[in-house]
Tab-separated table of C-alpha atoms in Angstrom:
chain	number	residue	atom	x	y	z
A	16	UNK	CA	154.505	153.497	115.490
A	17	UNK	CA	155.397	150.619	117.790
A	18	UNK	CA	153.781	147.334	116.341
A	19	UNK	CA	152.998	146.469	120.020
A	20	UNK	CA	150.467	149.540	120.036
A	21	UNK	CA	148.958	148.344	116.791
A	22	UNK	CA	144.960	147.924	117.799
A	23	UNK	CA	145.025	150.692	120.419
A	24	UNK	CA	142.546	153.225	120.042
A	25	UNK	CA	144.461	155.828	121.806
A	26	UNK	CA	147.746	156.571	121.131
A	27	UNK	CA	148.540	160.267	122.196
A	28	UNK	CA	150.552	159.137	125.695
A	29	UNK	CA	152.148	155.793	123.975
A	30	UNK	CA	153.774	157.656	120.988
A	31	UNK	CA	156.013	160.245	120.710
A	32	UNK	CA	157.786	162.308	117.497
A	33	UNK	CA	160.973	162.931	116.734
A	34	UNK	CA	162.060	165.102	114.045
A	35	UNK	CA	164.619	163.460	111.643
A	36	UNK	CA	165.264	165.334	108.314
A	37	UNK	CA	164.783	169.237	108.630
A	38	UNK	CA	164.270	170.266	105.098
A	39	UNK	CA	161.988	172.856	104.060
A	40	UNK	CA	162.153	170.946	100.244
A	41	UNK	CA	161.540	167.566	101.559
A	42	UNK	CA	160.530	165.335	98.631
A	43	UNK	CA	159.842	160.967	99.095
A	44	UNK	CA	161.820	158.896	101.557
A	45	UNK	CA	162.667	155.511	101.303
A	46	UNK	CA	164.238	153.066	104.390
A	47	UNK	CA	166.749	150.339	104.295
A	48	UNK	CA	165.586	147.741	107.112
A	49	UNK	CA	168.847	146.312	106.919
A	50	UNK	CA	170.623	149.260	107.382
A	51	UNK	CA	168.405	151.384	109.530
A	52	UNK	CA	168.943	154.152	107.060
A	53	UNK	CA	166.583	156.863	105.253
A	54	UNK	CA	167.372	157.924	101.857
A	55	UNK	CA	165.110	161.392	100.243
A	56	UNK	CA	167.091	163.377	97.410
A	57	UNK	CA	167.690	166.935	97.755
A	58	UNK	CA	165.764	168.858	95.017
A	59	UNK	CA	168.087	171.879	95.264
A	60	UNK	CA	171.119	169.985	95.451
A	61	UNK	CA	170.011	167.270	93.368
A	62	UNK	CA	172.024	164.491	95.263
A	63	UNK	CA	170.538	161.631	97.109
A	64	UNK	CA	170.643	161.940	101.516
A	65	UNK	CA	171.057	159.452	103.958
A	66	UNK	CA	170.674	159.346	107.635
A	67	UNK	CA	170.084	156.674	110.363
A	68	UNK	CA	166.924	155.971	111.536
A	69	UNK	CA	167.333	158.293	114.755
A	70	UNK	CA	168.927	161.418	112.609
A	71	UNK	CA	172.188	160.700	112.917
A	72	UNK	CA	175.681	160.568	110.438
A	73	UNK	CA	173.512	162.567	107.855
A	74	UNK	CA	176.040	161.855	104.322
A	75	UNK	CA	175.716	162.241	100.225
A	76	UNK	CA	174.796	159.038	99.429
A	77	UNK	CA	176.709	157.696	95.830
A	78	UNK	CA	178.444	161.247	95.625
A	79	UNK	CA	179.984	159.488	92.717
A	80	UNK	CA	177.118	160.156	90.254
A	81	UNK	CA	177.230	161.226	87.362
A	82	UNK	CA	174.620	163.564	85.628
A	83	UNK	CA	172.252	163.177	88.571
A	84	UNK	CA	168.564	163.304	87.824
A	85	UNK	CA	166.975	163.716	91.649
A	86	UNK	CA	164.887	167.146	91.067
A	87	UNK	CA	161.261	166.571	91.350
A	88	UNK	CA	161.110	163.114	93.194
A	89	UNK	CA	157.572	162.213	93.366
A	90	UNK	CA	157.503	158.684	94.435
A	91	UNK	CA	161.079	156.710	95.402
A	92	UNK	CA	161.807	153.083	96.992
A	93	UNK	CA	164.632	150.630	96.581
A	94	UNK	CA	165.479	146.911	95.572
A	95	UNK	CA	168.595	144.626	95.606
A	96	UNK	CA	170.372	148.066	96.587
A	97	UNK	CA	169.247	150.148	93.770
A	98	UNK	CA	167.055	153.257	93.570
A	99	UNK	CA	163.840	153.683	91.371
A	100	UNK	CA	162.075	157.044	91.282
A	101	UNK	CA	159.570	159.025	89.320
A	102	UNK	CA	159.369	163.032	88.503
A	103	UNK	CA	155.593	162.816	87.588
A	104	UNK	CA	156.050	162.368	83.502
A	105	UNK	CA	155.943	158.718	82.072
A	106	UNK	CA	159.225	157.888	82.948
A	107	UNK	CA	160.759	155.577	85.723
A	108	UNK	CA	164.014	156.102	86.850
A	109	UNK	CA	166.952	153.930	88.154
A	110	UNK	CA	170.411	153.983	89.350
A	111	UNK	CA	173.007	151.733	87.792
A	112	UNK	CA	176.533	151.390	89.137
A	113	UNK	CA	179.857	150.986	87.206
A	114	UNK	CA	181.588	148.284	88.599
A	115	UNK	CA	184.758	149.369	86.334
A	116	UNK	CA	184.507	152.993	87.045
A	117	UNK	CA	182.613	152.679	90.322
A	118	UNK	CA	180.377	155.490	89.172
A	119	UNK	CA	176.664	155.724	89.460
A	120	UNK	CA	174.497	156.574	86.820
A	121	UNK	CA	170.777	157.296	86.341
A	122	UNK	CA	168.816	155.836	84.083
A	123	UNK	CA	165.297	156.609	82.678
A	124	UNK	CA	162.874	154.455	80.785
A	125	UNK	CA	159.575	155.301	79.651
A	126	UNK	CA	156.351	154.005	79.987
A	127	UNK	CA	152.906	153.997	78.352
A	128	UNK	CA	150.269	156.259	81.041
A	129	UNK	CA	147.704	154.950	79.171
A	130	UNK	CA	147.502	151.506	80.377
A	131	UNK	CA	146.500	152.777	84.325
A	132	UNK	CA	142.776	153.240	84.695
A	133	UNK	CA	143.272	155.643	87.352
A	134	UNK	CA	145.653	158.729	87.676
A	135	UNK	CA	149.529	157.452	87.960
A	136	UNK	CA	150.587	158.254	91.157
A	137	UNK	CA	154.217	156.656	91.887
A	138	UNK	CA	156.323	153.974	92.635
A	139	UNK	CA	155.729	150.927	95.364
A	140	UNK	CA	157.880	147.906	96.045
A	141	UNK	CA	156.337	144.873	97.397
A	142	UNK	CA	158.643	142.565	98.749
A	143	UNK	CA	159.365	140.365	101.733
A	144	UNK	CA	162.930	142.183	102.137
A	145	UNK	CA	161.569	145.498	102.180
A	146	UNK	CA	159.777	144.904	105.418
A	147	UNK	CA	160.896	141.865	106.862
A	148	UNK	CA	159.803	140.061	109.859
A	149	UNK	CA	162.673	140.800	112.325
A	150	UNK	CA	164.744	137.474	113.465
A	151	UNK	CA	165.506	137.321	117.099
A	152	UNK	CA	169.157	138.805	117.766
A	153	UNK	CA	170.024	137.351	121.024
A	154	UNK	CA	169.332	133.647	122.822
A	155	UNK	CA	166.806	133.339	125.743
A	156	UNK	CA	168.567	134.052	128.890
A	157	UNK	CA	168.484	132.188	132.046
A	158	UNK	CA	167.536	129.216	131.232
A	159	UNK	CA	166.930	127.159	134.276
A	160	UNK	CA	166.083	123.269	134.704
A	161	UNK	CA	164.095	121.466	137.902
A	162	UNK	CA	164.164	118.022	137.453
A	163	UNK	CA	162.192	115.086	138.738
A	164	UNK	CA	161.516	111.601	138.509
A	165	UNK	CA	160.880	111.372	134.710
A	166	UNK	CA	159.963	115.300	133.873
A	167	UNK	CA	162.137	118.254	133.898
A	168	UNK	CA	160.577	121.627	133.966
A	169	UNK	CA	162.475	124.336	132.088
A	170	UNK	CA	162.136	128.146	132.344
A	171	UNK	CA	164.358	130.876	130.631
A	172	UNK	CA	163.452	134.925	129.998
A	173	UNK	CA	162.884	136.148	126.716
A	174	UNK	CA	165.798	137.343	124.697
A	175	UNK	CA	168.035	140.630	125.302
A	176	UNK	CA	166.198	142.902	122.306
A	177	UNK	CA	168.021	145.562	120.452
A	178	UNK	CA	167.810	148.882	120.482
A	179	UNK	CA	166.797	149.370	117.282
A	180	UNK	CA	163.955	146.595	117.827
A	181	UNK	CA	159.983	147.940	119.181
A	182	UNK	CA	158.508	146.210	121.627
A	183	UNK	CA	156.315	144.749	119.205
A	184	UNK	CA	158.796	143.625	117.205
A	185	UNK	CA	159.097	139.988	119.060
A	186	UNK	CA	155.598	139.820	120.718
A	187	UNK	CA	154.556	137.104	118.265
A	188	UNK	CA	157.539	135.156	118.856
A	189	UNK	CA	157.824	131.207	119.565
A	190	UNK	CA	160.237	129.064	120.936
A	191	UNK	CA	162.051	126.169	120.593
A	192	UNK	CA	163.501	123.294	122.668
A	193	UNK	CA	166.324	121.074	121.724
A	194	UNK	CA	166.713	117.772	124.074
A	195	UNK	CA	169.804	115.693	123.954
A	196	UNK	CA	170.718	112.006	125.834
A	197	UNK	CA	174.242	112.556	126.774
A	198	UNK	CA	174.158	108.949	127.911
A	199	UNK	CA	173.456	108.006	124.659
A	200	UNK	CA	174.885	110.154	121.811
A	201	UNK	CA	173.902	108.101	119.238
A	202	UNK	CA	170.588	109.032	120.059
A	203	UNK	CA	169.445	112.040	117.766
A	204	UNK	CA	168.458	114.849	119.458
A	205	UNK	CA	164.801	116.041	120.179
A	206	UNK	CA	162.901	119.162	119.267
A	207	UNK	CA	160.064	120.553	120.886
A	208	UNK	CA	159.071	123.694	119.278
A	209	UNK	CA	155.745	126.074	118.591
A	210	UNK	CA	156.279	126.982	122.780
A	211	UNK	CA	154.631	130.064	123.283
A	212	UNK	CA	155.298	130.857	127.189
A	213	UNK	CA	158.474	131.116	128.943
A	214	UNK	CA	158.837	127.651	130.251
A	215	UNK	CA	157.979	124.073	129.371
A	216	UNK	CA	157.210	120.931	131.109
A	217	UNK	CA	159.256	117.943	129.542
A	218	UNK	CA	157.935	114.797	130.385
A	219	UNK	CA	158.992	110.623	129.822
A	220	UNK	CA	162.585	111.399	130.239
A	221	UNK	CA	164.714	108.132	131.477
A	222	UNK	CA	165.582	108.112	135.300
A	223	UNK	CA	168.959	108.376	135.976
A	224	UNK	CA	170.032	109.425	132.325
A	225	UNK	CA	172.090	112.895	131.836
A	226	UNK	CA	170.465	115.313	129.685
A	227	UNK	CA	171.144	118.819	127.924
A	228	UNK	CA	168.807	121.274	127.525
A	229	UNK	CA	168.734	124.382	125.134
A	230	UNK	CA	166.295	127.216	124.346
A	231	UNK	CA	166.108	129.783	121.083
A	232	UNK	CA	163.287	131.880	120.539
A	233	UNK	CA	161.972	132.290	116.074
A	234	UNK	CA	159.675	134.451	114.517
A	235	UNK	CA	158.480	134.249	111.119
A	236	UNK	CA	161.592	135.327	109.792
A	237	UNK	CA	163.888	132.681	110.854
A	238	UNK	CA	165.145	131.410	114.220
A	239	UNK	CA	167.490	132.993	116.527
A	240	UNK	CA	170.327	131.857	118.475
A	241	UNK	CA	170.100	128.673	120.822
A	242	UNK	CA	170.929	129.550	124.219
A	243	UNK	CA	174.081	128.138	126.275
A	244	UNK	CA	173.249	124.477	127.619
A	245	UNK	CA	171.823	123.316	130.846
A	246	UNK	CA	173.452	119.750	131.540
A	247	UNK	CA	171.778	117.780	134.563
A	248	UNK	CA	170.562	114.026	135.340
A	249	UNK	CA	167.450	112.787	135.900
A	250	UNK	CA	166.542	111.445	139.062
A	251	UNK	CA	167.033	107.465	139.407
A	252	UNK	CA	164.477	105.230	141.736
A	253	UNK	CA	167.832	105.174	144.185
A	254	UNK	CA	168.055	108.604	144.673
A	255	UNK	CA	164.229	109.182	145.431
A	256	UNK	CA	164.228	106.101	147.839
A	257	UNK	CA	164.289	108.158	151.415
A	258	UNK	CA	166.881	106.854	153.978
A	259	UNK	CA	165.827	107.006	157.398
C-alpha cells in the first residue's frame, strides 16, 4: 500500500494488485529496500529466489551454495546482506559466505524454546535499514526568485520522484534554503531550513548586494540534492527612485 493512502478508510479504487511470484509452494519473503528485490526459497528446489519488486529478472540467488538447507522456511529476513531463517524446530539458520572460495554456506544454531512464554513463531529484524525513510533522489526544480527592496521571494516545485518511490513516500518532506552574499564571500553562507511549502519569503537582505539562492528538499533520512543556483541583486534605493 501507498503510504500516502495510509488513514483512508476506503481503499478498494486507490489500490490495485499485482501478482509477483507464482508459486503454488510459496514459503516467507523477505525485501531488500536497497535493492528493490524479493528473496522466498523454493521448498522443492531448495535454492533461494530473487525478483525485483515489479516481477521482473526472476534469478537463483547464491547458486554457489553448498549443502543448502531452504526446505521448510517458516519465518526469513535479512541483515548486513545475510539471510536468517527458521524450519519450525529450535534452530536458527544463517548464511555465511567464503570469501576464499566464494561459496555460501548455511549454518544452524540452536536455541532453548523454553525461554518464550508464548508459542515460537519466527524470525523479525528490527532495524532502521530494513525500512528506511527514503532520501529525496532529485533537487527541487524551478526554482524561481522575485526580488525587492530588501526581500526576495523564492518558489521552486517539488522534486522529480522515482519510479520506484509512492506518492507517500516524500509527503512529509521539508526543505531547505541556502543564502549566499556574493558581494561578500567571506561572509558564511545562510541556512533557512524546516520550510514546509513550496516557496519562502526572505527578508533583511542588503539593497543593491548580489545574492545566490539554492533549494534541496530532506526527509528524515537525510537530505537530498541542492538545486542549481539562482544568482540576482537586490534592488538599491537608485534603482527604485522613479524617473519622470
Amino acid at each position: 500500500m501507498d503510504l500516502a493512502h495510509a488513514g483512508q478508510t476506503n481503499l478498494t479504487n486507490s489500490t490495485t494488485h499485482q501478482r509477483i511470484a507464482d508459486q503454488d509452494h510459496l514459503q516467507a519473503v523477505t525485501i531488500s529496500y536497497s535493492s528493490l528485490r524479493l528473496f522466498f526459497p523454493d521448498r522443492q528446489m531448495n535454492v533461494m529466489l530473487s525478483t525485483f519488486i515489479d516481477g521482473s529478472d526472476q534469478e537463483d540467488f547464491h547458486a554457489n551454495t553448498q549443502s543448502p538447507q531452504l526446505t521448510d522456511v517458516k519465518s526469513l529476513t535479512h541483515f548486513e546482506e545475510s539471510f536468517f531463517w527458521t524450519r519450525g524446530d529450535d534452530r536458527v539458520y544463517k548464511e555465511h559466505l567464503n570469501e576464499d572460495t566464494g561459496q555460501f554456506y548455511h549454518n544452524q544454531f540452536s536455541f532453548n524454546i523454553e525461554f518464550f512464554f508464548g508459542p515460537f513463531v519466527g524470525l523479525e529484524m528490527y532495524h532502521p535499514s530494513m525500512q528506511p525513510v527514503p532520501v529525496p533522489a532529485n533537487p527541487p526544480q524551478d526554482l524561481r526568485v522575485l526580488f525587492g527592496e530588501d526581500s526576495v521571494f523564492l518558489s521552486w516545485l517539488e522534486p522529480e520522484q522515482l519510479s520506484t518511490f509512492g506518492k507517500g513516500a516524500w509527503k512529509d518532506w521539508r526543505y531547505e534554503l541556502e543564502v549566499q552574499n556574493l558581494d561578500n564571500l567571506s561572509e558564511n553562507s545562510t541556512c533557512v531550513s524546516d520550510i514546509t511549502a513550496y516557496n519562502y519569503t526572505l527578508q533583511q537582505l542588503e539593497k543593491g548586494t548580489q545574492y545566490s539562492f539554492s533549494v534541496r528538499a530532506y526527509s528524515g533520512g537525510g537530505p537530498g540534492p541542492w538545486s542549481d543556483s539562482f544568482v540576482g541583486r537586490v534592488y538599491s534605493q537608485e534603482a527604485l527612485e522613479y524617473h519622470g
